[in-house]
Short mmCIF file of C-alpha atoms and ligand atoms in Angstrom, two decimals:
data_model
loop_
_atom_site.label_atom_id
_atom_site.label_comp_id
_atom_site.label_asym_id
_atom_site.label_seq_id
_atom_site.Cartn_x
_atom_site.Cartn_y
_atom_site.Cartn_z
CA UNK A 8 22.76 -6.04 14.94
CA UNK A 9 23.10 -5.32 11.13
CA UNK A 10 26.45 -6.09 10.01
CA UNK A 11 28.44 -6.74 6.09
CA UNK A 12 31.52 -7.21 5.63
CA UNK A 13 33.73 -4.49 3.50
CA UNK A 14 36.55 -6.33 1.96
CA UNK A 15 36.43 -7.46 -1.30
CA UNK A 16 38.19 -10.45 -2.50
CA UNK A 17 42.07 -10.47 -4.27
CA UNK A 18 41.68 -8.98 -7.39
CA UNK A 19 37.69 -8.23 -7.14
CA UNK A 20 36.43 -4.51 -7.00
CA UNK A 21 33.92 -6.05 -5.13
CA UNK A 22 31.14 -4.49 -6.07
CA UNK A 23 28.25 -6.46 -5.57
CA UNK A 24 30.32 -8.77 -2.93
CA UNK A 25 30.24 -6.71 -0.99
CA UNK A 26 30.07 -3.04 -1.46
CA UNK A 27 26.18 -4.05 -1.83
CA UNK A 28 25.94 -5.14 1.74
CA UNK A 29 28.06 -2.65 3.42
CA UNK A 30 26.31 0.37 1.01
CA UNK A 31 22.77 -1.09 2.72
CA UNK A 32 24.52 -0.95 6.13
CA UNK A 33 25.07 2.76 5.74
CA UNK A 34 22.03 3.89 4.40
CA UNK A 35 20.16 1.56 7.25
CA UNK A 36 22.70 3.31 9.56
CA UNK A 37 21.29 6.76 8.25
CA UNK A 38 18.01 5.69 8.39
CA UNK A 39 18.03 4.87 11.90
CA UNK A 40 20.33 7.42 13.06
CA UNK A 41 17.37 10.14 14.76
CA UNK A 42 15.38 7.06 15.33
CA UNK A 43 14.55 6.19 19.00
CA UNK A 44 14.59 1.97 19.21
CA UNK A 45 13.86 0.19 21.97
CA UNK A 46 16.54 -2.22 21.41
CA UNK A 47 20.72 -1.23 20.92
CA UNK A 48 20.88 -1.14 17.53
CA UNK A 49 24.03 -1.09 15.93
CA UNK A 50 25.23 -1.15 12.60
CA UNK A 51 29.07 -3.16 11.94
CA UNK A 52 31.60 -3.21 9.14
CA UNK A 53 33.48 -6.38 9.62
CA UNK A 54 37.32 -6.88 8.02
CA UNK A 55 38.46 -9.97 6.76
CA UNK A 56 35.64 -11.75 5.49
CA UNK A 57 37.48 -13.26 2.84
CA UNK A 58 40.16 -15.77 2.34
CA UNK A 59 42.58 -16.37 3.36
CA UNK A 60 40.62 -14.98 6.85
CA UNK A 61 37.53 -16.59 6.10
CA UNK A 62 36.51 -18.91 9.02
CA UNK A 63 40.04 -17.98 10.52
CA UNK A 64 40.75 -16.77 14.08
CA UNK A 65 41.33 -13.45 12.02
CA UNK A 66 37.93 -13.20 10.71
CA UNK A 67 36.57 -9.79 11.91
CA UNK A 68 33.35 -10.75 12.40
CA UNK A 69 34.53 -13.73 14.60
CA UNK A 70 36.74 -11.73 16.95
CA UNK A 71 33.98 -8.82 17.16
CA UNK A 72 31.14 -12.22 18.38
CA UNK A 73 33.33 -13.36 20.61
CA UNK A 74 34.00 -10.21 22.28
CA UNK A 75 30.31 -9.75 22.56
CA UNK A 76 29.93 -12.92 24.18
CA UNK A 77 33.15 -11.83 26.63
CA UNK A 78 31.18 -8.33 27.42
CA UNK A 79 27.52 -10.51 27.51
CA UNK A 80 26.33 -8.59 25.11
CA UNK A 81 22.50 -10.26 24.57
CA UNK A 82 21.78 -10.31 20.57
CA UNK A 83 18.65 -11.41 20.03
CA UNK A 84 19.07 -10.64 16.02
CA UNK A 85 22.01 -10.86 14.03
CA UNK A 86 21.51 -9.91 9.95
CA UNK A 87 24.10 -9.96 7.75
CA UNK A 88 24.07 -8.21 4.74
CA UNK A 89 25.69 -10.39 1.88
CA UNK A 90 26.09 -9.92 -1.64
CA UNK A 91 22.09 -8.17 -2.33
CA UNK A 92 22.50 -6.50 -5.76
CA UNK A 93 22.09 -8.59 -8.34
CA UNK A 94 18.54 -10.10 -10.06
CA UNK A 95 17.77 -11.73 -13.18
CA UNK A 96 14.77 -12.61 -15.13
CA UNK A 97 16.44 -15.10 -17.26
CA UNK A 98 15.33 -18.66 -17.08
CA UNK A 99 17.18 -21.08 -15.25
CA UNK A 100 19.26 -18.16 -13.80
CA UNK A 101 19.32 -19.55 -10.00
CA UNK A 102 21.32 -22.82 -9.02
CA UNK A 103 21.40 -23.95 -5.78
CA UNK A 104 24.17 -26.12 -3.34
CA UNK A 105 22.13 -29.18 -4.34
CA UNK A 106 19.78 -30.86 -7.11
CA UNK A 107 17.44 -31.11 -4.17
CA UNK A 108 16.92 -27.73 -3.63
CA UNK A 109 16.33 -26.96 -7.18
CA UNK A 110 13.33 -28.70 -6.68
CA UNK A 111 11.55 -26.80 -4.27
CA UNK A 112 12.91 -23.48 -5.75
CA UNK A 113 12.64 -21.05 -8.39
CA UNK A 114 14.97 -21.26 -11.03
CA UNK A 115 14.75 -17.32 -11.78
CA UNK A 116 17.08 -15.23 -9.91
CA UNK A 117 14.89 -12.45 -9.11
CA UNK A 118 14.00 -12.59 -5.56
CA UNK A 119 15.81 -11.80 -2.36
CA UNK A 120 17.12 -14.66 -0.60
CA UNK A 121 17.23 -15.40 3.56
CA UNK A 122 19.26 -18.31 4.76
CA UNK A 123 19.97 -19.62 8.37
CA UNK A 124 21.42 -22.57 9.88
CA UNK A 125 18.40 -24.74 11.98
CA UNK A 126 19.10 -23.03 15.31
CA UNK A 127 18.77 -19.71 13.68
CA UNK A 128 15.38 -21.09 11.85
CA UNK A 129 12.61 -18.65 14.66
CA UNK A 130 14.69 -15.45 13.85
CA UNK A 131 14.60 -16.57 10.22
CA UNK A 132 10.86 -17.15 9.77
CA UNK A 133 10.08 -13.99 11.54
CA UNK A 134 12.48 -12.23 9.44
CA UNK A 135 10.78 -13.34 6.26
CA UNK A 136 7.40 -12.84 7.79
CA UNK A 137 7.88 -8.89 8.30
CA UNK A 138 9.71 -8.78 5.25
CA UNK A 139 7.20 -10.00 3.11
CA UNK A 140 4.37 -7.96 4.48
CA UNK A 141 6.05 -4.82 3.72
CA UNK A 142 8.72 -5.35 0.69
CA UNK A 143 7.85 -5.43 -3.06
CA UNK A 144 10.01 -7.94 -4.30
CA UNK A 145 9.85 -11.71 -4.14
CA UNK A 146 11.91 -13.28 -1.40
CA UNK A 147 12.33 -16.87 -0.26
CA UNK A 148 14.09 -18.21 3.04
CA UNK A 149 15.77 -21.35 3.76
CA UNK A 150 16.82 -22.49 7.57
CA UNK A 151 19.28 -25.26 6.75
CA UNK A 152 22.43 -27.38 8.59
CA UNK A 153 25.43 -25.02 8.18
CA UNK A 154 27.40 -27.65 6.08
CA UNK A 155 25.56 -26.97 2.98
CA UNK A 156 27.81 -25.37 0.98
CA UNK A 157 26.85 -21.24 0.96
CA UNK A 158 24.68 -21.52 4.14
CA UNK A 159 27.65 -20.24 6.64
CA UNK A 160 29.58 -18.38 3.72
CA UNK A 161 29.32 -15.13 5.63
CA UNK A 162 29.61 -13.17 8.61
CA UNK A 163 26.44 -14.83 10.58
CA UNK A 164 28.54 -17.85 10.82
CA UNK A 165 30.74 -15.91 13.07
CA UNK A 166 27.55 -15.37 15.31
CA UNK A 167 26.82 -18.75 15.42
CA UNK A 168 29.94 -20.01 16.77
CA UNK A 169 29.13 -17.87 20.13
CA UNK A 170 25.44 -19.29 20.29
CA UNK A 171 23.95 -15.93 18.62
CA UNK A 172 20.77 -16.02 16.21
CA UNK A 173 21.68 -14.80 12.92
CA UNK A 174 20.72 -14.65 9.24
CA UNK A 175 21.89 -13.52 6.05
CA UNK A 176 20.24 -11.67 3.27
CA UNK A 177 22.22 -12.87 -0.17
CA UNK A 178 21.09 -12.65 -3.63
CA UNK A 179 22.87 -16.23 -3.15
CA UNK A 180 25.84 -14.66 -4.91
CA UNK A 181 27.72 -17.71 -6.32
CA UNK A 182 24.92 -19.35 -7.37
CA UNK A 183 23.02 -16.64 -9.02
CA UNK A 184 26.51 -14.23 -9.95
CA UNK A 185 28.08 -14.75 -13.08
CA UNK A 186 30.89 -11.89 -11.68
CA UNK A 187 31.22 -13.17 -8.13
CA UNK A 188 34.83 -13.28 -6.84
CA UNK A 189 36.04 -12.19 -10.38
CA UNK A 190 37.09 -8.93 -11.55
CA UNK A 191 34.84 -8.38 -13.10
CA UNK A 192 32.25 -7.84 -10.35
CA UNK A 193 31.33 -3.73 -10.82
CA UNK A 194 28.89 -1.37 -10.21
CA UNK A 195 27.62 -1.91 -13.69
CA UNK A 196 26.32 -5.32 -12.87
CA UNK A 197 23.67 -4.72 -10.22
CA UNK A 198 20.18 -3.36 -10.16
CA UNK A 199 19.45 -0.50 -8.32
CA UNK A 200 15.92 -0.89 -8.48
CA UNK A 201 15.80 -4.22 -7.00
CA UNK A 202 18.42 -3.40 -4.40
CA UNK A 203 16.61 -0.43 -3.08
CA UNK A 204 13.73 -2.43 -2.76
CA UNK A 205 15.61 -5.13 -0.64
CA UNK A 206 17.05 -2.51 1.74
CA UNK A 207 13.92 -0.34 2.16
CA UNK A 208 12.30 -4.19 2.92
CA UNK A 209 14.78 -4.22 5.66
CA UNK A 210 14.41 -0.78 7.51
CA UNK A 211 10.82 -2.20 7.87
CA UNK A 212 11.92 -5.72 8.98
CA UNK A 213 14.72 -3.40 11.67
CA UNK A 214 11.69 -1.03 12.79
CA UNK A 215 9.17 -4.13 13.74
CA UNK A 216 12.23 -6.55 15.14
CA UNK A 217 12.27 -3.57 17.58
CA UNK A 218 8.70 -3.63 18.70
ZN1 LIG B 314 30.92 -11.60 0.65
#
């Protein structure tokens, strides 16, 4: 399941956050629409990502896992595409949720990033392991307990609740965006040639996940 969600927040055009993700959806969508998997694949838009739904019974992505889990749907893969259009070559660029990250990453914002929470950590490494032996741009992965902040601020945390694997792919938005959640967060702002190279990363990570 490849899912973003396509609200934007009050006052936001939302361009990066997330008209990146739900832009990848659709193309991945495309890409995969003669294709022959072995696996369901299906592509989502979720509503009500953001506050005041955010972690709310209203969150779409919440009611759409827990109908899954009603139907016993079995998702072995859940990726949610989050924020993934915006790099920078600037030093010190990337912060992180804590000083203790910064230590054991870069402080450029110009890779793509993978997060999970721990129970999510096999889907994550394997992920990150296709990823990297097909995409052209730097990526790093972190599987880490949901209550940092950023690690659940998406749609996978909807997945989670119902005992589903699931990632996210996120340029790490707040701590990387200077626009995020501002309105001043357009099209102008991201890089087309890194984000291309994220989501053509991911039709290969979709095509081997289905081997
Ligand atoms: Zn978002």
């Amino acid at each position: 399941m490849i899912g973003a969600h396509y609200d934007s927040v009050f006052g936001s055009p939302g361009a990066n956050d997330n008209g990146t993700g739900m832009a990848a959806t659709l193309a991945l969508a495309r890409r995969f629409a003669s294709a022959k998997p072995k696996h369901t694949l299906r592509f989502v838009a979720f509503v009500n990502e953001e506050p005041p739904y955010f972690l709310s019974g209203e969150m779409g992505s919440l009611v759409y896992a827990g109908r899954c889990k009603a139907h016993g749907d079995k998702i072995f893969a859940m990726i949610s595409l989050e924020t993934i259009g915006y790099f920078s070559d600037a030093p010190n660029s990337q912060t992180y949720p804590s000083p203790g990250l910064g230590l054991f990453y870069p402080k450029i914002g110009n890779f793509i990033g993978f997060v999970s929470n721990v129970h999510s950590r096999a889907l994550l490494r394997r992920v990150i392991a296709l990823f990297r032996k097909h995409a052209k741009i730097p990526s790093e992965g972190a599987s880490l307990p949901a209550f940092i902040p950023g690690v659940s601020w998406s749609d996978q945390w909807s997945f989670w609740q119902h005992g589903y694997p699931a990632i996210m792919v996120t340029d790490t938005a707040p701590f990387r965006y200077p626009y995020y959640h501002s309105s001043n967060d357009t099209p102008d702002k991201l890089d087309y040639d890194r984000f291309t190279l994220v989501v053509s990363g991911m039709e290969k990570v979709i095509q081997e996940l289905d081997k």
